Amino acid sequence: MNRRGKASAAPIDERGFHRWVASHLPAGRTGALPIGDDAAALRPPRGSVAVLTTDALIEGTHFAAGSPPRSIGAAAAGVSLSDAASKGARPAGILIALLLPPGTSRHWAESVLRGAEAAGARFDAHVVGGDTKPAPVRAVISTVVGWGTAGSLAPRSGARPGDLLVTTGSVGRGGSAWRRWRTHRGGRRDLLALLDVRPRVREGLALAPLVHAMIDTSDGIADSAHLLARASRVRLLLDPDRIPWDRSIAALPRAAREEAGFFGGDYELLAAVPSSALRRAVRAVGSVGGRLHVVGRAERGTGAYLSGPSGLRPLPSAGWSPFQRAMKRHQNRAAPSQGR
Amino acid sequence: MNRRGKASAAPIDERGFHRWVASHLPAGRTGALPIGDDAAALRPPRGSVAVLTTDALIEGTHFAAGSPPRSIGAAAAGVSLSDAASKGARPAGILIALLLPPGTSRHWAESVLRGAEAAGARFDAHVVGGDTKPAPVRAVISTVVGWGTAGSLAPRSGARPGDLLVTTGSVGRGGSAWRRWRTHRGGRRDLLALLDVRPRVREGLALAPLVHAMIDTSDGIADSAHLLARASRVRLLLDPDRIPWDRSIAALPRAAREEAGFFGGDYELLAAVPSSALRRAVRAVGSVGGRLHVVGRAERGTGAYLSGPSGLRPLPSAGWSPFQRAMKRHQNRAAPSQGR
């Protein structure tokens, strides 16, 4: 993984990266290749399928300048862990590619790695390799490889009419953090909350064999419902009275609650489960310390809607995201500098 | 793999990315998860080990503005394919994360993907997923997963005193391209030559079971010799008269030849092979259409040297790379704009 361009002002080159990983992180060695070699090697459990997902977090778009680097690393790994979890894969290894502008401290880079390692280690997945390159913008690109069972992976596309729609947790945690951050103009606690990704790995493993379809709610439950409906060619109806709104937004007026609730950044799981398997699903999630909420159902048709006494309201359409613009505006005003 | 920040001016968002991959590329489906789901799934051959490597190419550092996007995609995949090849892994899947500044055309993004797909397809490895994010700089981050056999993967660290040092091809192809590019100030043909990565996948598969250690020469044969010597705790001696210099630099004066020859960007393989296995190694590489050159040997000791009648000369130390600075200087002068 050594490339040209390394002899720049970047604070930690790729060799430094691998030396640091080898000496500071457990790195989940398999013996097949030593850490710091040109590639990482991981041994799949017998009969398993490799599940792979990659995500890029860019400064100014996905995290604000001045965000604590350990939290950025944890968030980067967490976003990919959440994707793997939503398919029912057991995460095994994490690769981290760092883009580092000149002047970035070595401490910043190492803290990102420590954060990614800590996020994965909770699930026995370790940082096993990566890359680091000088670049004009800070970015963290995480790749997670996990192991699944071919017959038990949960696609987006399997929901059927009659299925119940379930979710693992509170709706609007991400939007609530964003509301506070916008109000307080970038306090450290709010920066941390925005990066507080809690991937539902154990819940995903418990649910995958029981559900017809699953997705994470990284872009919010509304967005995910649209994706699930489209991929599965069904209509999804969510009951707003059964949605487990985050308690920080539950008392807001409806429009504000839904704006925050559907904002994104929740990283819960949304799944379509046959009603015959609901009790087992509730028990399976409970057995790993989680909780499952029935929030709606699948019908014949298309689209995703909120159901109510006065009929159907379309769920806000996918892709709404003022986050990037809001953050840029903020940074131009006052760039916090702690943690760098 | 859907994230906040997608609703920007980027030309192709992640959903578009997956739709495009699903409809334009073969994508190596395994049936375990459909293309466009939150993660890709690949089935490992029985008894295999997953080999993973990731590399970031940044505009202005690793490719010049105006480089043909198809070549950028092929180079990004090629760099990771070369790393996987150097361990003796058979590549299976490619993930591509694209960072796209506003104003980047959809054609640019799709051409990068087509280039990566074409580079992998030569070896039956396909683009199976990825991510795309708005960012202030263009960058392509490739991750390759391949399958190896635990006992046959070639580490950097296995070279032993007495081993012969062999390489698969001409030395200085990358440096020669850079010399021409510097002279002609960014002609299109030279931009293409700089991105012409030819990963030695078949040669790596043929060699891995026979060698003690292997590495690719992405940063040049001198740099790779230093890394191999350090990881294996041996001294490596290269005979300059046996180095297969690229014919474009073979006639240069010694200093210029070595400057170009050790510049980097060659992507050949450098391996330490026990003398008892040399004939088999030569035959194995020949059987896949390649050629193996003996360029030196391993001894007890440390460091990497050029041997000659007048004694030992240290190989230029690792990390020398004026590429980034040179390219920046050039771009400030006249930014070519074709191919965007």
XYZ file of C-alpha atoms in Angstrom:
680
model
C 0.000 0.000 0.000
C 2.896 2.405 -0.473
C 2.410 5.017 -3.106
C 4.017 8.057 -4.546
C 3.173 11.320 -2.889
C 4.098 10.170 0.574
C 7.120 12.445 0.964
C 4.935 15.454 1.652
C 4.108 17.496 4.684
C 1.541 14.927 5.839
C 2.068 14.143 9.496
C 2.076 10.373 9.259
C 2.963 8.515 6.096
C 1.767 5.078 5.209
C 4.734 3.335 6.791
C 4.227 5.303 9.960
C 0.564 4.346 9.792
C 1.331 0.641 9.644
C 4.048 0.800 12.275
C 1.630 2.621 14.531
C -1.193 0.147 13.913
C 1.139 -2.789 14.542
C 2.419 -1.406 17.837
C -0.714 0.242 19.262
C -3.690 -1.801 18.138
C -4.499 -5.463 18.610
C -5.144 -5.656 14.856
C -6.782 -9.074 14.880
C -3.855 -11.001 13.421
C -4.620 -14.211 11.640
C -1.018 -15.167 11.005
C -1.645 -15.266 7.255
C 0.085 -11.902 6.758
C 1.761 -9.681 9.335
C 0.266 -6.252 10.040
C 2.041 -3.614 7.989
C 2.371 -5.813 4.929
C 0.997 -4.624 1.574
C -2.428 -6.050 2.361
C -4.358 -7.402 5.321
C -5.491 -11.010 5.529
C -8.528 -12.314 7.393
C -9.718 -15.891 7.560
C -13.455 -16.289 6.859
C -15.385 -18.670 9.097
C -16.251 -21.858 7.223
C -19.186 -21.458 4.863
C -19.428 -17.696 5.301
C -19.919 -14.918 2.778
C -17.769 -11.770 2.853
C -19.844 -8.595 3.289
C -18.109 -5.365 2.246
C -19.057 -1.733 2.619
C -17.195 1.560 2.311
C -18.046 5.119 3.407
C -16.283 8.457 3.168
C -16.633 11.224 5.772
C -15.425 14.645 4.607
C -14.572 17.608 6.817
C -17.086 20.373 6.271
C -19.732 17.960 5.015
C -19.934 15.100 7.494
C -17.964 16.505 10.372
C -17.157 20.063 11.377
C -13.610 21.353 11.625
C -12.647 21.088 15.269
C -14.568 17.899 15.918
C -12.636 15.603 18.256
C -10.622 13.270 15.987
C -11.300 10.213 18.123
C -15.019 10.772 17.576
C -14.483 11.244 13.841
C -12.695 7.891 13.649
C -15.389 6.186 15.688
C -18.097 7.709 13.482
C -16.343 6.680 10.252
C -16.015 3.086 11.385
C -19.494 3.202 12.930
C -21.182 4.222 9.689
C -19.698 1.207 7.885
C -20.325 -1.099 10.836
C -23.967 0.009 10.706
C -24.212 -0.879 7.009
C -22.697 -4.312 7.634
C -25.013 -4.786 10.632
C -28.064 -3.973 8.531
C -27.299 -7.020 6.377
C -26.743 -9.262 9.393
C -22.974 -9.568 8.976
C -20.542 -10.024 11.856
C -17.841 -7.355 11.357
C -14.269 -8.649 11.285
C -11.888 -6.023 9.915
C -11.693 -2.291 9.275
C -9.513 -0.461 6.748
C -9.057 3.284 7.252
C -7.801 5.609 4.510
C -6.886 9.075 5.793
C -6.619 12.187 3.628
C -4.486 14.659 5.550
C -3.800 18.283 4.653
C -0.344 19.631 5.487
C -0.279 20.853 9.052
C -2.501 18.095 10.388
C -0.886 16.834 13.552
C 0.258 13.283 14.023
C -1.919 13.225 17.126
C -4.982 13.975 15.000
C -4.305 11.050 12.662
C -3.554 8.635 15.488
C -6.656 9.709 17.380
C -8.823 8.967 14.342
C -7.322 5.467 14.220
C -7.843 4.972 17.946
C -11.460 6.012 17.583
C -12.056 3.616 14.689
C -10.356 0.810 16.593
C -12.448 1.440 19.714
C -15.673 1.492 17.691
C -14.847 -1.842 16.054
C -13.343 -3.534 19.102
C -16.733 -3.511 20.832
C -17.712 -6.074 18.204
C -14.351 -7.864 17.857
C -13.590 -6.071 14.593
C -10.169 -4.452 14.411
C -8.341 -1.935 12.267
C -6.194 -4.192 10.080
C -4.854 -1.802 7.474
C -5.377 1.307 5.436
C -3.682 4.133 3.664
C -2.724 7.729 4.343
C -2.233 10.424 1.733
C -1.620 14.161 1.659
C -4.677 16.009 0.338
C -6.201 19.482 0.474
C -9.107 18.297 2.653
C -9.392 16.094 5.704
C -11.356 12.930 5.051
C -11.697 9.501 6.596
C -12.713 6.599 4.373
C -13.620 3.420 6.211
C -14.138 -0.014 4.741
C -15.596 -2.811 6.830
C -15.454 -6.476 5.956
C -17.686 -8.846 7.859
C -18.893 -12.404 7.623
C -22.439 -13.467 6.961
C -24.311 -16.635 6.159
C -25.484 -16.766 2.555
C -29.055 -17.778 3.376
C -29.426 -15.343 6.268
C -28.237 -12.012 4.874
C -31.036 -9.440 4.878
C -31.407 -7.568 1.582
C -33.355 -4.348 1.098
C -35.493 -6.054 -1.453
C -37.315 -8.834 0.385
C -40.256 -7.089 2.127
C -43.669 -8.599 1.297
C -47.232 -7.336 1.667
C -48.421 -8.267 5.146
C -44.985 -7.897 6.771
C -44.710 -5.818 9.906
C -42.275 -2.916 9.929
C -40.024 -2.862 12.996
C -37.217 -0.630 14.229
C -34.587 -1.049 16.923
C -34.630 2.312 18.563
C -35.434 5.919 18.989
C -36.181 8.009 15.918
C -34.582 11.427 15.553
C -31.474 11.135 17.695
C -29.367 12.486 14.817
C -31.793 15.279 13.987
C -32.037 16.244 17.615
C -28.241 16.551 17.860
C -28.255 18.674 14.738
C -30.967 20.971 16.154
C -28.893 21.561 19.277
C -25.715 22.085 17.290
C -27.439 24.641 15.052
C -28.814 26.457 18.090
C -25.575 26.507 20.075
C -23.376 27.199 17.069
C -20.945 24.361 17.475
C -20.476 23.630 21.151
C -18.159 20.702 21.789
C -20.875 18.569 23.345
C -23.052 18.994 20.271
C -20.172 18.209 17.920
C -19.738 14.982 19.854
C -23.450 14.183 19.675
C -23.417 14.644 15.887
C -20.683 12.012 15.615
C -22.239 9.608 18.102
C -22.887 6.651 15.788
C -24.082 3.534 17.605
C -24.184 0.712 15.079
C -26.738 -2.001 15.928
C -24.402 -4.883 15.205
C -25.785 -7.376 17.720
C -29.360 -6.497 16.828
C -28.580 -6.969 13.128
C -27.110 -10.403 13.748
C -30.135 -11.355 15.849
C -32.676 -10.071 13.329
C -31.201 -11.083 9.976
C -32.304 -14.747 10.013
C -35.876 -13.737 10.939
C -36.640 -10.802 8.638
C -37.509 -10.480 4.963
C -35.646 -7.200 4.468
C -33.512 -4.805 6.488
C -31.754 -1.434 6.149
C -30.145 0.986 8.559
C -31.602 4.442 9.192
C -28.421 6.397 8.542
C -30.394 8.923 6.492
C -33.421 8.753 8.772
C -36.316 6.339 9.054
C -38.346 8.124 6.344
C -35.551 7.919 3.822
C -34.896 4.279 4.666
C -38.595 3.434 4.358
C -38.581 4.878 0.839
C -35.532 2.816 -0.106
C -36.998 -0.361 1.377
C -40.341 0.204 -0.377
C -38.682 0.836 -3.728
C -36.272 -2.103 -3.523
C -39.024 -4.477 -2.333
C -41.773 -3.109 -4.626
C -44.239 -2.733 -1.780
C -46.018 0.172 -0.094
C -44.930 0.929 3.460
C -47.267 2.559 5.975
C -45.779 4.047 9.151
C -48.024 4.922 12.076
C -46.751 8.221 13.558
C -48.297 7.333 16.919
C -46.203 4.174 17.115
C -42.912 5.739 16.014
C -40.571 5.785 19.051
C -39.594 9.451 18.761
C -36.429 10.378 20.626
C -37.532 11.890 23.941
C -35.673 15.122 23.106
C -38.096 15.761 20.239
C -41.234 13.899 21.345
C -42.839 17.042 22.791
C -42.147 19.278 19.780
C -44.964 20.445 17.486
C -45.605 17.914 14.745
C -43.759 19.694 11.925
C -40.633 20.301 14.017
C -40.754 16.767 15.409
C -40.946 15.257 11.957
C -38.236 17.556 10.616
C -35.861 16.426 13.362
C -37.140 12.856 13.359
C -36.572 12.315 9.655
C -33.318 14.276 9.480
C -30.978 11.284 9.499
C -27.995 10.171 11.502
C -29.944 7.670 13.604
C -28.189 4.413 12.635
C -30.968 2.217 13.922
C -32.295 -0.745 11.951
C -35.575 -0.821 10.036
C -36.792 -4.281 9.053
C -39.762 -6.031 7.485
C -40.648 -9.112 9.476
C -43.382 -11.667 8.757
C -45.989 -11.470 11.513
C -45.388 -15.142 12.299
C -41.795 -14.292 13.297
C -42.515 -11.117 15.281
C -42.383 -12.690 18.734
C -39.116 -14.443 17.951
C -37.690 -11.196 16.569
C -38.667 -9.253 19.701
C -37.109 -11.950 21.868
C -33.933 -12.145 19.753
C -33.349 -8.391 19.968
C -34.194 -8.401 23.669
C -31.665 -11.157 24.294
C -28.841 -8.891 23.071
C -30.018 -5.948 25.163
C -32.017 -4.127 22.488
C -35.669 -3.327 21.969
C -37.886 -3.763 18.934
C -40.772 -1.423 18.068
C -43.510 -2.182 15.548
C -43.976 1.045 13.576
C -46.031 0.011 10.566
C -46.660 -2.552 7.875
C -46.154 -3.422 4.216
C -48.977 -3.536 1.666
C -49.319 -4.063 -2.055
C -48.456 -0.858 -3.861
C -45.612 1.629 -3.972
C -44.231 4.461 -1.862
C -43.853 5.166 1.842
C -46.551 6.959 3.841
C -47.563 8.078 7.280
C -50.952 6.620 8.110
C -53.472 8.388 10.322
C -57.161 8.898 10.997
C -57.320 11.467 8.186
C -55.707 9.177 5.607
C -52.203 8.857 4.206
C -49.512 11.539 4.148
C -46.432 10.913 1.993
C -43.265 10.536 4.042
C -40.834 13.383 3.280
C -39.036 12.338 0.118
C -35.494 11.059 0.269
C -32.404 13.175 0.024
C -33.368 16.233 2.021
C -30.217 17.403 3.750
C -29.353 20.984 4.655
C -26.525 19.695 6.813
C -23.680 20.475 4.492
C -24.752 24.038 3.779
C -25.511 24.756 7.412
C -22.127 23.484 8.502
C -20.266 25.500 5.881
C -22.068 28.667 6.919
C -21.113 27.988 10.476
C -17.470 27.342 9.702
C -17.123 30.578 7.807
C -18.360 32.373 10.882
C -16.185 30.819 13.567
C -14.045 27.747 13.169
C -13.564 25.972 16.474
C -10.062 24.607 16.839
C -10.067 22.288 19.822
C -8.912 18.738 19.436
C -6.591 19.237 16.478
C -24.068 3.122 2.263
C -26.319 6.156 2.132
C -25.184 9.099 4.137
C -26.043 12.658 4.838
C -24.517 15.207 2.546
C -25.749 13.551 -0.612
C -28.175 16.312 -1.587
C -25.391 18.544 -2.831
C -24.183 19.626 -6.215
C -22.295 16.362 -6.715
C -23.077 14.951 -10.134
C -23.953 11.422 -9.094
C -25.159 10.531 -5.638
C -24.754 7.188 -4.006
C -28.087 5.876 -5.252
C -27.225 6.941 -8.756
C -23.888 5.241 -8.282
C -25.477 1.929 -7.372
C -28.136 2.131 -10.045
C -25.425 2.812 -12.578
C -23.234 -0.037 -11.362
C -26.189 -2.426 -11.410
C -27.203 -1.531 -14.959
C -23.805 -0.989 -16.623
C -21.359 -3.365 -15.005
C -21.409 -7.140 -14.664
C -20.723 -6.665 -10.937
C -19.922 -10.289 -10.188
C -23.183 -11.113 -8.440
C -23.136 -13.947 -5.984
C -26.838 -13.885 -5.259
C -26.179 -13.330 -1.555
C -27.079 -9.630 -1.824
C -28.266 -7.692 -4.864
C -26.043 -4.925 -6.256
C -27.109 -1.583 -4.834
C -27.858 -2.936 -1.392
C -26.154 -1.421 1.663
C -23.175 -3.723 1.277
C -21.679 -6.077 -1.284
C -21.415 -9.807 -0.679
C -18.812 -12.142 -2.148
C -18.473 -15.848 -1.523
C -14.922 -16.931 -0.659
C -13.649 -20.126 -2.280
C -13.489 -22.952 0.258
C -10.483 -22.739 2.544
C -9.392 -19.319 1.325
C -8.212 -16.249 3.204
C -9.575 -12.784 2.394
C -6.844 -10.343 1.350
C -7.763 -6.653 1.628
C -6.021 -3.499 0.520
C -7.067 0.118 0.066
C -5.455 3.066 -1.737
C -6.393 6.693 -2.263
C -5.475 8.680 -5.382
C -5.837 12.458 -5.014
C -6.045 14.990 -7.821
C -2.954 17.163 -7.805
C -0.911 14.532 -5.998
C -1.423 11.239 -7.804
C -3.081 12.407 -10.972
C -3.074 15.764 -12.737
C -6.226 17.757 -13.343
C -7.327 16.945 -16.861
C -6.201 13.335 -16.769
C -8.663 11.090 -18.611
C -11.104 9.821 -15.947
C -11.191 6.311 -17.360
C -7.433 6.102 -16.858
C -7.758 7.476 -13.320
C -10.257 4.734 -12.466
C -8.079 2.060 -14.025
C -5.047 3.358 -12.122
C -6.906 3.477 -8.794
C -8.078 -0.109 -9.145
C -4.705 -1.118 -10.587
C -2.748 0.152 -7.595
C -4.841 -1.980 -5.224
C -4.834 -4.951 -7.606
C -1.033 -4.711 -7.617
C -0.906 -4.816 -3.810
C -3.188 -7.861 -3.731
C -1.104 -9.484 -6.493
C 2.094 -8.964 -4.530
C 0.700 -11.228 -1.801
C -0.430 -13.865 -4.279
C -4.159 -13.196 -3.915
C -6.694 -13.692 -6.692
C -8.706 -10.436 -6.846
C -12.478 -10.821 -6.597
C -14.149 -7.490 -5.879
C -13.470 -3.763 -6.057
C -15.114 -0.987 -4.034
C -14.709 2.568 -5.337
C -15.326 5.654 -3.185
C -15.462 8.876 -5.199
C -14.949 12.360 -3.760
C -16.504 14.783 -6.221
C -16.317 18.582 -6.134
C -19.393 20.477 -7.330
C -19.262 20.881 -11.076
C -17.766 17.470 -11.735
C -19.706 15.957 -14.593
C -21.645 12.754 -14.323
C -19.615 11.535 -17.283
C -16.411 12.000 -15.287
C -17.682 9.873 -12.398
C -19.034 7.145 -14.660
C -15.811 7.056 -16.660
C -13.802 6.503 -13.476
C -16.057 3.551 -12.652
C -15.755 2.163 -16.176
C -11.985 2.400 -15.943
C -11.888 0.605 -12.590
C -14.229 -2.080 -13.901
C -12.123 -2.626 -17.023
C -8.927 -2.886 -14.974
C -10.460 -5.511 -12.690
C -12.381 -7.432 -15.344
C -9.119 -8.560 -16.944
C -8.697 -10.660 -13.810
C -12.369 -11.513 -13.179
C -12.624 -8.925 -10.390
C -15.578 -6.566 -10.655
C -16.731 -3.300 -9.133
C -19.289 -4.485 -6.580
C -19.973 -1.342 -4.573
C -18.701 1.920 -3.231
C -19.657 5.375 -2.145
C -19.783 8.867 -3.601
C -19.571 12.101 -1.645
C -19.311 15.806 -2.392
C -15.880 17.132 -1.403
C -13.602 20.055 -2.237
C -11.106 17.795 -4.046
C -11.403 14.986 -6.550
C -10.201 11.674 -5.184
C -10.700 8.002 -5.951
C -10.318 5.486 -3.139
C -10.206 1.869 -4.234
C -10.457 -1.195 -2.048
C -9.733 -4.632 -3.448
C -10.688 -7.894 -1.819
C -9.102 -11.058 -3.114
C -8.750 -14.668 -2.086
C -5.516 -16.349 -1.129
C -4.404 -19.621 0.386
C -3.207 -19.233 3.966
C 0.011 -21.189 3.479
C 0.856 -19.585 0.140
C 0.508 -15.854 0.757
C 3.818 -14.058 0.287
C 4.689 -11.653 3.109
C 7.333 -8.940 2.945
C 9.085 -10.502 5.865
C 10.182 -13.964 4.706
C 13.390 -13.351 2.716
C 16.383 -15.397 3.941
C 20.125 -15.093 3.404
C 20.985 -17.003 0.238
C 17.697 -16.196 -1.515
C 17.834 -14.832 -5.031
C 16.132 -11.520 -5.740
C 13.886 -11.611 -8.814
C 11.631 -9.111 -10.563
C 8.918 -9.473 -13.174
C 9.694 -6.647 -15.493
C 11.286 -3.500 -16.657
C 12.568 -1.030 -14.088
C 11.812 2.660 -14.510
C 8.671 2.643 -16.626
C 6.997 5.030 -14.151
C 10.020 7.297 -13.876
C 10.389 7.378 -17.617
C 6.765 8.494 -18.019
C 7.340 11.180 -15.424
C 10.478 12.445 -17.236
C 8.508 12.806 -20.459
C 5.585 14.451 -18.704
C 7.917 16.963 -17.023
C 9.592 17.727 -20.347
C 6.406 18.096 -22.372
C 4.490 19.900 -19.627
C 1.470 17.691 -19.510
C 0.761 16.291 -22.942
C -2.189 13.921 -22.996
C -0.080 10.934 -23.995
C 2.205 11.492 -21.028
C -0.714 11.914 -18.641
C -1.930 8.530 -19.845
C 1.503 6.959 -19.416
C 1.672 8.205 -15.805
C -1.589 6.394 -15.053
C -0.692 3.223 -16.931
C -0.679 0.766 -14.019
C -0.281 -2.866 -15.096
C -0.766 -5.019 -12.024
C 1.073 -8.367 -12.215
C -1.837 -10.414 -10.952
C -1.120 -13.636 -12.844
C 2.585 -13.435 -12.064
C 1.801 -12.914 -8.370
C -0.437 -15.969 -8.280
C 2.235 -18.019 -10.048
C 5.071 -16.852 -7.792
C 3.477 -16.743 -4.339
C 3.702 -20.486 -3.568
C 7.395 -20.550 -4.586
C 8.865 -17.437 -2.947
C 9.876 -16.553 0.601
C 8.827 -12.895 0.331
C 7.253 -10.568 -2.215
C 6.331 -6.897 -2.652
C 5.268 -4.735 -5.571
C 7.464 -1.928 -6.880
C 4.829 0.795 -6.748
C 7.382 3.179 -5.237
C 10.227 1.835 -7.342
C 12.491 -1.184 -7.029
C 14.941 0.628 -4.712
C 12.231 1.616 -2.280
C 10.737 -1.876 -2.337
C 14.148 -3.457 -1.758
C 14.549 -1.326 1.376
C 11.128 -2.383 2.652
C 11.787 -6.060 1.920
C 15.213 -5.908 3.602
C 13.822 -4.211 6.697
C 10.794 -6.491 7.062
C 12.898 -9.632 6.485
C 15.947 -8.469 8.493
C 18.366 -9.292 5.712
C 20.724 -7.298 3.481
C 19.758 -7.096 -0.173
C 22.342 -6.618 -2.913
C 21.157 -5.552 -6.377
C 23.476 -5.862 -9.364
C 22.948 -2.753 -11.546
C 24.180 -4.676 -14.604
C 21.406 -7.233 -14.176
C 18.587 -4.752 -13.526
C 16.246 -4.822 -16.563
C 16.141 -1.056 -17.087
C 13.243 0.161 -19.191
C 14.578 0.635 -22.713
C 13.534 4.301 -22.646
C 16.112 4.969 -19.917
C 18.711 2.238 -20.521
C 20.956 4.538 -22.562
C 20.879 7.472 -20.120
C 23.941 8.420 -18.059
C 24.054 6.456 -14.825
C 22.737 9.175 -12.502
C 19.790 10.025 -14.751
C 19.047 6.348 -15.356
C 18.973 5.605 -11.655
C 16.905 8.696 -10.907
C 14.266 7.583 -13.409
C 14.695 3.896 -12.605
C 14.099 4.312 -8.892
C 11.388 6.960 -9.225
C 8.427 4.658 -8.659
C 5.208 3.848 -10.456
C 6.482 0.568 -11.918
C 4.040 -1.899 -10.315
C 6.217 -4.907 -11.041
C 6.868 -7.601 -8.441
C 10.095 -8.017 -6.462
C 10.506 -11.371 -4.736
C 13.029 -13.377 -2.754
C 13.132 -16.937 -4.018
C 15.220 -19.833 -2.698
C 17.744 -20.841 -5.359
C 16.288 -24.352 -5.370
C 12.972 -22.930 -6.625
C 14.349 -20.507 -9.211
C 13.781 -22.715 -12.248
C 10.221 -23.459 -11.207
C 9.606 -19.755 -10.587
C 10.937 -18.804 -14.029
C 8.743 -21.471 -15.614
C 5.663 -20.480 -13.602
C 5.947 -16.824 -14.618
C 6.685 -17.818 -18.218
C 3.570 -19.984 -18.303
C 1.374 -16.926 -17.659
C 3.157 -14.851 -20.300
C 5.573 -13.003 -18.016
C 9.319 -12.972 -17.579
C 11.453 -13.239 -14.465
C 14.824 -11.500 -14.052
C 17.366 -12.311 -11.356
C 18.611 -8.931 -10.101
C 20.445 -9.739 -6.895
C 20.532 -11.745 -3.693
C 19.918 -11.663 0.045
C 22.706 -11.881 2.643
C 23.011 -11.661 6.396
C 22.957 -8.027 7.447
C 20.766 -4.993 6.950
C 20.011 -2.443 4.246
C 19.725 -2.482 0.472
C 22.710 -1.821 -1.793
C 23.867 -1.726 -5.366
C 26.814 -4.069 -5.773
C 29.612 -3.455 -8.253
C 33.306 -3.971 -8.900
C 34.123 -0.969 -6.708
C 32.081 -2.207 -3.740
C 28.635 -1.399 -2.407
C 26.635 1.778 -2.989
C 23.548 2.354 -0.833
C 20.334 2.283 -2.843
C 18.636 5.711 -2.771
C 16.735 5.801 0.494
C 12.991 5.335 0.534
C 10.468 8.088 0.220
C 12.073 10.329 -2.354
C 9.221 11.790 -4.377
C 9.183 15.207 -6.015
C 6.084 14.185 -7.926
C 3.566 16.071 -5.878
C 5.458 19.341 -5.866
C 6.289 19.111 -9.554
C 2.670 18.477 -10.456
C 1.392 21.356 -8.335
C 3.869 23.735 -9.919
C 2.728 22.595 -13.301
C -0.960 22.960 -12.532
C -0.520 26.497 -11.327
C 1.060 27.291 -14.650
C -1.459 25.768 -17.046
C -4.239 23.421 -16.083
C -5.219 21.160 -18.955
C -8.951 20.636 -19.120
C -9.587 17.823 -21.559
C -11.529 14.782 -20.470
C -13.584 16.423 -17.736
